[in-house]
GROMACS .gro file of C-alpha atoms in nm:
model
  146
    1UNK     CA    1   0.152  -2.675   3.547
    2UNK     CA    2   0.087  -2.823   3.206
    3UNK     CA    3  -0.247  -2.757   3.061
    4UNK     CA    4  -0.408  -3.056   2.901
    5UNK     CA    5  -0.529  -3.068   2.524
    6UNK     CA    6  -0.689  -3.356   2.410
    7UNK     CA    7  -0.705  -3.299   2.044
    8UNK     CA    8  -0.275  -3.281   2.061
    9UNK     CA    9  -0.313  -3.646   2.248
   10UNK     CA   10  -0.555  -3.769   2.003
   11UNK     CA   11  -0.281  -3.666   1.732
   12UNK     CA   12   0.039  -3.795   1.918
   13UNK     CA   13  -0.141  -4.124   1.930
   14UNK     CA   14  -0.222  -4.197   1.577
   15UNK     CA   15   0.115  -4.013   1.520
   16UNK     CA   16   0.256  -4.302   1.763
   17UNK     CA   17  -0.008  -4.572   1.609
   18UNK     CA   18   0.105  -4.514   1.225
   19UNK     CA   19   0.472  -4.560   1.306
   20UNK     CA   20   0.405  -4.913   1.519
   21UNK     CA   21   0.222  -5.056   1.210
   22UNK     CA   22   0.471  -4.907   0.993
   23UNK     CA   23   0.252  -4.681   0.817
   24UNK     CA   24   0.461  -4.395   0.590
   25UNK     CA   25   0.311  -4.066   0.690
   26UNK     CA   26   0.205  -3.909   0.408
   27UNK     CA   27   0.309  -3.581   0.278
   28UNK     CA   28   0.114  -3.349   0.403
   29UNK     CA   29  -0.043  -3.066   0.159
   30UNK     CA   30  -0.100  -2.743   0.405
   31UNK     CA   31  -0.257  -2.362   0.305
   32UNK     CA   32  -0.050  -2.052   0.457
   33UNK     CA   33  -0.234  -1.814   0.598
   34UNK     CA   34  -0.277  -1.494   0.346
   35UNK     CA   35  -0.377  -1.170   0.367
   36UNK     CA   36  -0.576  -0.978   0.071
   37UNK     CA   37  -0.555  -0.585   0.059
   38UNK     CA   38  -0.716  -0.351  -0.276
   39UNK     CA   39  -0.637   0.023  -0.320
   40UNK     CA   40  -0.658   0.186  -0.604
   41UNK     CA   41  -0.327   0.098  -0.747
   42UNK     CA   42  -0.444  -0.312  -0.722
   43UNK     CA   43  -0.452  -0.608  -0.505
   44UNK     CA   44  -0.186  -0.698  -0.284
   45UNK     CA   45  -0.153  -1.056  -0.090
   46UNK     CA   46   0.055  -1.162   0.199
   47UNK     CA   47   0.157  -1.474   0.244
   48UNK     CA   48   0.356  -1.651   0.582
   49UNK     CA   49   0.627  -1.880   0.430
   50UNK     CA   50   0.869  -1.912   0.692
   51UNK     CA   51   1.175  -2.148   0.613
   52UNK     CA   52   1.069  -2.121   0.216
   53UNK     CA   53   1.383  -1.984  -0.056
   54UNK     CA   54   1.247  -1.790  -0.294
   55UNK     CA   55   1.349  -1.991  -0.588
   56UNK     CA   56   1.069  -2.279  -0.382
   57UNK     CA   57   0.852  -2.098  -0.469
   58UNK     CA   58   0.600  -2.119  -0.804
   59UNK     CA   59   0.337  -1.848  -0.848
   60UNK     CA   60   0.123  -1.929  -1.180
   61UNK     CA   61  -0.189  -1.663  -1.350
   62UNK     CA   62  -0.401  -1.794  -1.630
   63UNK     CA   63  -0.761  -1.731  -1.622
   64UNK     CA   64  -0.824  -1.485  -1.397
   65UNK     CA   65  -0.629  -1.723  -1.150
   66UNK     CA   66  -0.317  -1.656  -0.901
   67UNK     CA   67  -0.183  -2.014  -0.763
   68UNK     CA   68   0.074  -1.993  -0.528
   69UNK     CA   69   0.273  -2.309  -0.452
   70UNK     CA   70   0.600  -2.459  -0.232
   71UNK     CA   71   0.732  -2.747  -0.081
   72UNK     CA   72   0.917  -2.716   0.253
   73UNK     CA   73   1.087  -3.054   0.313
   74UNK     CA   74   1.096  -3.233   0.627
   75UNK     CA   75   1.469  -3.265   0.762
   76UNK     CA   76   1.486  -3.636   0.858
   77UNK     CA   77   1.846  -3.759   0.967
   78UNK     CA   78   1.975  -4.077   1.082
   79UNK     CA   79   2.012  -4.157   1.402
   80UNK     CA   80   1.786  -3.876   1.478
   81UNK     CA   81   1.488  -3.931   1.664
   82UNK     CA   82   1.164  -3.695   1.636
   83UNK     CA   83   0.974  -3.664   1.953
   84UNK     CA   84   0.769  -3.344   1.833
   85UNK     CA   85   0.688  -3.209   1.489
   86UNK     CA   86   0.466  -2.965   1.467
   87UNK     CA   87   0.618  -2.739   1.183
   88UNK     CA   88   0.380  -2.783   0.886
   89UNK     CA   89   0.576  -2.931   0.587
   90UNK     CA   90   0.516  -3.101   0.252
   91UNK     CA   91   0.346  -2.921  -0.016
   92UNK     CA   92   0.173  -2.610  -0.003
   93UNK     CA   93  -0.051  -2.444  -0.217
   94UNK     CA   94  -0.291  -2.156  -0.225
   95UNK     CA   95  -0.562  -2.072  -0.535
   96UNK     CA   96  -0.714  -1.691  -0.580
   97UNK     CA   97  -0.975  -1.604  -0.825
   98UNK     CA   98  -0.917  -1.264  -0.937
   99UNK     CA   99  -1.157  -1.016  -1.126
  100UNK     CA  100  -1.113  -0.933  -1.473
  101UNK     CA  101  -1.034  -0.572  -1.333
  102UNK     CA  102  -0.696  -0.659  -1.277
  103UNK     CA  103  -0.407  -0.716  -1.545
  104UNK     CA  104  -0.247  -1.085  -1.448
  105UNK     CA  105   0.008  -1.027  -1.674
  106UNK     CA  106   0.191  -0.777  -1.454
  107UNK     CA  107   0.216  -0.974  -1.137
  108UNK     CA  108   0.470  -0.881  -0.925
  109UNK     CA  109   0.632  -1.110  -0.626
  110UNK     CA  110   0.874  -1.047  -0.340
  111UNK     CA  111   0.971  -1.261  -0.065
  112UNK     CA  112   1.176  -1.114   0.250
  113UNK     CA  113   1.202  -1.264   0.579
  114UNK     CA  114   0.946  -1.536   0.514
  115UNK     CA  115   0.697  -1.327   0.389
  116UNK     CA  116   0.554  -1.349   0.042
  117UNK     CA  117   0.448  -1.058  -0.137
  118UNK     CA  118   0.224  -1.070  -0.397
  119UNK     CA  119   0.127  -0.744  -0.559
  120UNK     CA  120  -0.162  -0.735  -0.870
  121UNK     CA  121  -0.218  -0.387  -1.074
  122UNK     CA  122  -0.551  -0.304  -1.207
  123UNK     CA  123  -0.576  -0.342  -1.541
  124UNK     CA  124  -0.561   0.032  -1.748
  125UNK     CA  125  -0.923  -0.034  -1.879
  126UNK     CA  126  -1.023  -0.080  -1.515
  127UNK     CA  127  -0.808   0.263  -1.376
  128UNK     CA  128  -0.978   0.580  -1.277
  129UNK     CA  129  -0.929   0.869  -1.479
  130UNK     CA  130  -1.065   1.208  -1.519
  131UNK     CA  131  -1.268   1.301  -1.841
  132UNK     CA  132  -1.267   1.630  -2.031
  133UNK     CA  133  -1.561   1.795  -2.116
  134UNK     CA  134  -1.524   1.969  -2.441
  135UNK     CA  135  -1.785   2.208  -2.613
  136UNK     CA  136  -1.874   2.211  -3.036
  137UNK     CA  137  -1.803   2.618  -3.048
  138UNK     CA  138  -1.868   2.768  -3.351
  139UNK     CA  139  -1.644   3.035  -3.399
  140UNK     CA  140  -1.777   3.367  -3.364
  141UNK     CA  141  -1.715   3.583  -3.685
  142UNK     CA  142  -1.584   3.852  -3.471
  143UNK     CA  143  -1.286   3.655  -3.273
  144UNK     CA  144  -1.229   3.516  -3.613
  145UNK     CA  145  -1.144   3.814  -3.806
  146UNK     CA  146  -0.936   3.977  -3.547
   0.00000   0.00000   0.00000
């Protein structure tokens, strides 16, 4: 039994309605999901880029802002037709404020199995450190004659 979804009918149609009037489907511009984790080493975001190469793949800081971006082409062939896409493709692009706390100029990025991993330090005015406490001794005239 196939469950019925009206919104994925709705889309089909115009889907079916833009190609009769010869309407160019537009590229579409999509955000990948992203997760945002802080410890006390930095932030570190995870982004879903499936079917992305690495060298796709443009990651930009200025002004206390990370901008993420890719294009993941749609594979159209000759002679090919398309009943069903549903893969997002076209240009993606994702925009992070990030406090002053943290030092943009040592970004870090990996991407393995079509996950991107973005990983932001806190800058060294920003990490936690332990202060000494020091006392103004005089020295006592007996410790300094011996």
């Amino acid at each position: 039994m196939m469950r019925f979804d009206p919104f994925r009918e709705i889309e089909e149609l115009t889907q079916r309605m833009d190609r009769a009037f010869g309407q160019p489907a537009a590229p579409a511009r999509f955000a990948p999901p992203v997760d945002v984790h802080e410890d006390e080493h930095g932030l570190e975001l995870t982004l879903d880029l499936p079917g992305i190469a690495p060298d796709q793949v443009q990651i930009e800081a200025e002004n206390q802002t990370l901008t993420v971006q890719a294009t993941r082409a749609y594979d159209r062939r000759e002679g090919r037709t398309a009943h069903r896409v549903e893969r997002a493709h076209g240009t993606l692009a994702r925009t992070f404020s990030v406090p002053a706390k943290y030092d943009l100029t040592k970004v870090e990025a990996d991407l393995q199995h079509g996950t991107l991993t973005i990983k932001v330090p806190r800058s060294e005015a920003a990490q936690k450190r332990t202060i000494t406490v020091r006392t103004n001794n005089v020295l006592d005239t007996d410790t300094a004659s011996a």
